[in-house]
Amino acid sequence: MITSQEEIPSVWTTSFVGLVLTQFLGAFNDNMIRWLAVPIAQEVIGPEMAIVVGSLCLTFPFLILTPTAGWLADRFRKRDVIIACKVAEVALMVLAGIAILYVNTVFLFSVVCLIGAHSALFGPSKFGAIPEMMPTENLSRGNGIMGMVSIIAVGLGTIAGFSLYDATHPVLGAGDWATVWPSALALVGVAISGLATSFLIQTQAAADPERRVTINPLTEVVPSLKLLWDDRRLLRTALGIAFFYFLASLAQQNIDPFVNQELGLSKTDVGLLLGLLIAGVGIGSVVAGYISEDKVELGIVPMGAIGIVVSSLLVFLSGILVDVELPIKEQWAYWGACGGLFLLGASAGLYNVPLEAYLQFRSPVKSRGTILAGSYFLSFSLIVISAGIFYLLSVVINFAPSTIFMLAGLITVPVAIYIIMLMPDLTFRFLLWIFTHTLYRLRVHNRYHIPDHGPALIVCNHISFVDGILMCVSSSRFVRFVIYADFTEMPLLRRLAVIMRVIPIRSTDGPKALIKSINIARDALKDGEVVCIFAEGQLTRTGQMQPFQRGMMKILQGTNAPVIPAYLYGLWGSIFSWRGGKIFKKWPRKWPYEVDLYFGEPIHNPKDAAEVRQEVERLGAEAVAMHAKKKPIPARQFIRQCKSAKSRVKVVDSTKQSLTGGKLLAGALALRRALSREVLGKDEQRVGLLLPPSVGGCVANMALALDRRVAVNLNYTLSEEVLNVCVKKAGLTHVLTSRKFLEKKPYNLEGAEWVFLEDIKEKVTAADKAAGAFGAYVMPASALERSLGLHRVDPDDMLTIIFTSGSTGDPKGVVLSHANVGSNVEAVDELLNLQDADGLLGVLPFFHSFGYTACMWLPMCYKVRGVYHFNPLDAMVVGRLCQENKLTIMMSTPTFLKMYLRRCQKEHFETIDLIVTGAEKLPVDLAEQFKDKFGILPTEGYGTTELSPVAAVNIPDHRSQDVYQQGTKLGTVGRPLPGVTAKVVNPDTFEDLGLDHEGLLLIKGPNVMTGYLDEAEKTAEVVKDGWYITGDFAKVDSDGFVTITGRQSRFSKIGGEMVPHLRIEQELVKICECDGDDDGEITLAVTAVPDASRGEKLIVLYTKLNKPADEVIKQLAETGFPKLWLPASNCFIHVEQIPILGTGKLDLKGVKDLALSATAIHAS
């Protein structure tokens, strides 16, 4: 199961907050005492010497005590070490106040040295505690925050130290308490606060409680450095961190003379400019954490190093361009220095944070304290060296401070070059990160499923040409890609392919080349690397995920590597995808483009590639379900679509009514106002409709949607009694209809009132029309949506109630949400790539879920026109509508197609290029006959009311010179829609049966209903863990196509075996050659009735048979069916008509009742 980014544990735990506050107060106090002591001492020993001595006193203890600090961090619980250090800090700050009050410079700097010792002991426990408080994916963010807080504390402490000196001017050893008490109070007060916050910290048990005590701290140096030496990556990281501290110390010492001597400013200004430098480091640290997201991103390091070079030279130029004749703050040099120092700090933060995070990430838990201590030793060794170099450059050689900044930048040049040469792959990956995050708003979910160490094979769907780039910048580890060899041979990409160590593969190169590529990938896994493969082998041209190639299983052989399923969401339709048959030839739909990448739970030892494909598909279903709740609801989509098609025809019906998008929206808005004013109560949420598929039906449904009411389209083929049951279940008080329609089939409503649209039309005022026109033609879409309150609608709120057909019993009210319907029409649009020129035939009634969603909401929300007729049995009218309106898409049932096959002419369907059928199985011979006559092959889809309704569909194949992708497989209902997944299970145990096994079909996706109306128990019976139990038996093949083999209610248990009615029915139709009469009516149906001896017996109802029953049974036996599957000759019963529903589906309940009645008569 996937988790949203919001569900990743927050970095801001109580323990981390305590650590951050403790670190802030400690660093603040360290620098406040340091920069209070330095100006005091400058009056005695001189400016440069005071700075050098102050730096040495604070940092030299780190060289001596850091190894011991590492031992403490491993030997004891880190919380206990931190608290002990804070207790010591309180005592030391009291001592500091006394030193300032009474004694000399030596004692004052001795206290500063002891404070440095306290910080040295505190350091490894502080940094070692971070990975104990948070998961790996938060390490960069946590270190960024810690770095920012530390630097802010250093800056504020520095300013506070200088400010205390300027405010009180304490004189060393003068014994004047009046000048000392503010400083003493500040120092001790901050120390006590740090002690208090340290009690919030909670860490794990001691990492190595058995570690032997070492009296001589120097004996710990060698082991800690040896641990670094044994792991060259750790050693290089520690040296990189040490270089950062060298530059930071040099800059901190150099800024005082730079500001005083070259810029000619006061001590307070020293604090302010030093604060800019430090603020830059803090912001750079936070930015590094943000860029790293929930991974360690070393590619930032060379960018930081380059930034250090550039900013150091900028500070140098500022220093040499100062004009002593003009006020400094009016010169470019001053502002250049401010900007240069800030940029220098920001670059340093970008450079350091990834290194700190990587050191923690790579260090083994048991020796982490010792490793961090070794790193501290190197860092503070260079800090001490920096003090000597500063003295040499500034006092001995007498270089100007600006020149020292230039030298700092120049010595960083070879460091930057070395880093880039050392990790060109990570450097280039970060450049790709900049590129992708400029074009895309990329969100990565569940990155933690990629193991921190060891091999892993990432398998992802393949949507666009940038999939690999997005995957590259999203992984927490460096990824090697298996890529089509032609791309690696392009002039611009050849060098990059070498840098990124891609693994080229090409099926046309022959077996040896293929085996070589597979072996390279396998060896990479054996070496503990992460490899990614797009197992479809090609970009999808249809929007559906293609079959996975078997080569991925050969890569896995002998590696024991887990497979990490991944799903890219949001790229279909981008300029780098094949949607619409074009690539690089589309305008971006928006910028930045929103893309999500989801990682799933590792799959260990998959049995085949198809199993991995199924897991990727399921991951996609969960991803799309999450996003369905973030998309605009259908009513908002309707507004936007109508505004984009203001002058283009959107809806037409057989009465010659037609409306453009603008008029459709204006009409719906005007009707909404009239209904709310004249009929509907303010709190009346549910409103019934008894209207045929027509322009008027669309306007009425849209008016209710814009008014945030629930439309309940009632089934006008039901009996009056059942219709009133639906009205009562839905709690309706008003039902919208038309007199003309009601005259054809009168109903007496119970408990509800008819509202005739003809009457409402008369009550639509000029003001209503003007408001509708203003909303449709003048108001921006966003303003109109807000004025209607549509922005407040929860996507999970009820949009409609659709009553089931009742084919297996009383109709149930299916509650569909805005997200259900919206996600369903979006998926259909993605597959069909609907355009302005497309027209859709809407003959399925709106009370039918397919008619409601596909025939009504699809044209309302997307570019396709809707053309409607109230009676799908009027074959000639349907044909004429298709021809006159140049329709391209037809939604129908096989029963209706039979009539069109017999009665329509080829020119009627000349422009149709897609026919999708549902509600019943599409016979293969019917599809072929239709293609022979009209030149278009009908395909079959699958869905139920509970699935909003479309779950799977066959779409046209893609054929080009180089690529063939199958979209249709006759005899199946197609592949699941994008974002929908299917599986088959054992109907008794619900064990997943896998692929190519027949079982009970379950569907999962954003299209699964909210539930049955007021029937929580029934809902719980059919929806389990997000999976809808369809009641149909099916199998899913390795290509992802679903084949329906029967319905659970259309099976009989005879003699302990399951006997499928549908299979027998299909064979009987072939044998009897009775696939329908001239009107396309069903002439044969199989059902079952109770039987005393075997539980049930099969009954065949027929209107015409064409052969004697005994002959039919004989031919049925010759097909190889078991004896239990053969009906008895006396179980063939002639009836006047086979019961069917208004939707064209077989009325299973009616068939059962008719069989029971007929067998009772025969028995009597």
PDB file of C-alpha atoms in Angstrom, residues 408-488:
ATOM      1  CA  ALA A 408      40.155  31.173   0.040  1.00  0.00           C
ATOM      2  CA  GLY A 409      38.256  31.138  -3.221  1.00  0.00           C
ATOM      3  CA  LEU A 410      41.282  30.108  -5.267  1.00  0.00           C
ATOM      4  CA  ILE A 411      42.163  27.144  -3.053  1.00  0.00           C
ATOM      5  CA  THR A 412      38.551  25.988  -3.440  1.00  0.00           C
ATOM      6  CA  VAL A 413      38.951  25.732  -7.236  1.00  0.00           C
ATOM      7  CA  PRO A 414      40.945  22.452  -7.206  1.00  0.00           C
ATOM      8  CA  VAL A 415      38.597  21.116  -4.528  1.00  0.00           C
ATOM      9  CA  ALA A 416      35.605  21.778  -6.769  1.00  0.00           C
ATOM     10  CA  ILE A 417      37.347  20.199  -9.758  1.00  0.00           C
ATOM     11  CA  TYR A 418      38.286  17.138  -7.695  1.00  0.00           C
ATOM     12  CA  ILE A 419      34.714  16.696  -6.453  1.00  0.00           C
ATOM     13  CA  ILE A 420      33.291  16.898  -9.981  1.00  0.00           C
ATOM     14  CA  MET A 421      35.838  14.402 -11.273  1.00  0.00           C
ATOM     15  CA  LEU A 422      35.216  12.137  -8.278  1.00  0.00           C
ATOM     16  CA  MET A 423      31.456  11.954  -8.765  1.00  0.00           C
ATOM     17  CA  PRO A 424      30.503  13.194 -12.241  1.00  0.00           C
ATOM     18  CA  ASP A 425      27.402  10.997 -12.137  1.00  0.00           C
ATOM     19  CA  LEU A 426      26.016  12.637  -8.993  1.00  0.00           C
ATOM     20  CA  THR A 427      26.962  16.090 -10.269  1.00  0.00           C
ATOM     21  CA  PHE A 428      25.135  15.503 -13.517  1.00  0.00           C
ATOM     22  CA  ARG A 429      22.210  13.993 -11.629  1.00  0.00           C
ATOM     23  CA  PHE A 430      21.870  17.217  -9.673  1.00  0.00           C
ATOM     24  CA  LEU A 431      21.922  19.237 -12.902  1.00  0.00           C
ATOM     25  CA  LEU A 432      19.090  17.002 -14.062  1.00  0.00           C
ATOM     26  CA  TRP A 433      17.340  17.751 -10.775  1.00  0.00           C
ATOM     27  CA  ILE A 434      17.504  21.476 -11.555  1.00  0.00           C
ATOM     28  CA  PHE A 435      16.182  20.835 -15.075  1.00  0.00           C
ATOM     29  CA  THR A 436      13.305  18.612 -13.980  1.00  0.00           C
ATOM     30  CA  HIS A 437      12.266  20.820 -11.074  1.00  0.00           C
ATOM     31  CA  THR A 438      12.175  23.788 -13.423  1.00  0.00           C
ATOM     32  CA  LEU A 439       9.761  22.045 -15.793  1.00  0.00           C
ATOM     33  CA  TYR A 440       7.983  19.763 -13.345  1.00  0.00           C
ATOM     34  CA  ARG A 441       6.550  19.878  -9.869  1.00  0.00           C
ATOM     35  CA  LEU A 442       7.787  16.422  -8.954  1.00  0.00           C
ATOM     36  CA  ARG A 443       6.522  14.735  -5.808  1.00  0.00           C
ATOM     37  CA  VAL A 444       8.099  11.450  -4.706  1.00  0.00           C
ATOM     38  CA  HIS A 445       6.179   9.097  -2.426  1.00  0.00           C
ATOM     39  CA  ASN A 446       7.532   6.215  -0.340  1.00  0.00           C
ATOM     40  CA  ARG A 447      11.150   6.602  -1.355  1.00  0.00           C
ATOM     41  CA  TYR A 448      12.001   4.622   1.777  1.00  0.00           C
ATOM     42  CA  HIS A 449      11.022   1.403  -0.024  1.00  0.00           C
ATOM     43  CA  ILE A 450      14.374   1.637  -1.844  1.00  0.00           C
ATOM     44  CA  PRO A 451      16.826  -0.112   0.512  1.00  0.00           C
ATOM     45  CA  ASP A 452      19.611   2.051   1.965  1.00  0.00           C
ATOM     46  CA  HIS A 453      22.162  -0.639   1.139  1.00  0.00           C
ATOM     47  CA  GLY A 454      22.333  -3.673  -1.108  1.00  0.00           C
ATOM     48  CA  PRO A 455      20.870  -4.463  -4.537  1.00  0.00           C
ATOM     49  CA  ALA A 456      17.434  -3.553  -5.844  1.00  0.00           C
ATOM     50  CA  LEU A 457      15.751  -3.682  -9.243  1.00  0.00           C
ATOM     51  CA  ILE A 458      13.308  -0.820  -9.805  1.00  0.00           C
ATOM     52  CA  VAL A 459      10.593  -1.652 -12.343  1.00  0.00           C
ATOM     53  CA  CYS A 460       8.476   1.259 -13.565  1.00  0.00           C
ATOM     54  CA  ASN A 461       5.744   1.953 -16.109  1.00  0.00           C
ATOM     55  CA  HIS A 462       6.931   3.792 -19.224  1.00  0.00           C
ATOM     56  CA  ILE A 463       4.928   6.864 -20.191  1.00  0.00           C
ATOM     57  CA  SER A 464       7.319   9.429 -21.658  1.00  0.00           C
ATOM     58  CA  PHE A 465      10.851  10.188 -22.790  1.00  0.00           C
ATOM     59  CA  VAL A 466      11.669  11.851 -19.455  1.00  0.00           C
ATOM     60  CA  ASP A 467      10.739   8.859 -17.272  1.00  0.00           C
ATOM     61  CA  GLY A 468      14.361   7.881 -16.760  1.00  0.00           C
ATOM     62  CA  ILE A 469      15.416  11.426 -15.862  1.00  0.00           C
ATOM     63  CA  LEU A 470      12.622  11.751 -13.299  1.00  0.00           C
ATOM     64  CA  MET A 471      13.494   8.372 -11.817  1.00  0.00           C
ATOM     65  CA  CYS A 472      17.189   9.307 -11.720  1.00  0.00           C
ATOM     66  CA  VAL A 473      16.617  12.448  -9.631  1.00  0.00           C
ATOM     67  CA  SER A 474      14.043  10.774  -7.373  1.00  0.00           C
ATOM     68  CA  SER A 475      15.965   7.808  -6.025  1.00  0.00           C
ATOM     69  CA  SER A 476      17.701   7.985  -2.670  1.00  0.00           C
ATOM     70  CA  ARG A 477      20.606   6.107  -4.281  1.00  0.00           C
ATOM     71  CA  PHE A 478      22.399   6.302  -7.597  1.00  0.00           C
ATOM     72  CA  VAL A 479      20.529   4.279 -10.203  1.00  0.00           C
ATOM     73  CA  ARG A 480      21.888   2.510 -13.265  1.00  0.00           C
ATOM     74  CA  PHE A 481      19.391   2.321 -16.110  1.00  0.00           C
ATOM     75  CA  VAL A 482      18.834  -0.361 -18.703  1.00  0.00           C
ATOM     76  CA  ILE A 483      18.244   1.783 -21.815  1.00  0.00           C
ATOM     77  CA  TYR A 484      17.554   1.190 -25.490  1.00  0.00           C
ATOM     78  CA  ALA A 485      20.985   1.242 -27.130  1.00  0.00           C
ATOM     79  CA  ASP A 486      20.084   3.678 -29.920  1.00  0.00           C
ATOM     80  CA  PHE A 487      19.708   6.489 -27.381  1.00  0.00           C
ATOM     81  CA  THR A 488      23.181   5.885 -25.949  1.00  0.00           C
TER      82      THR A 488
END
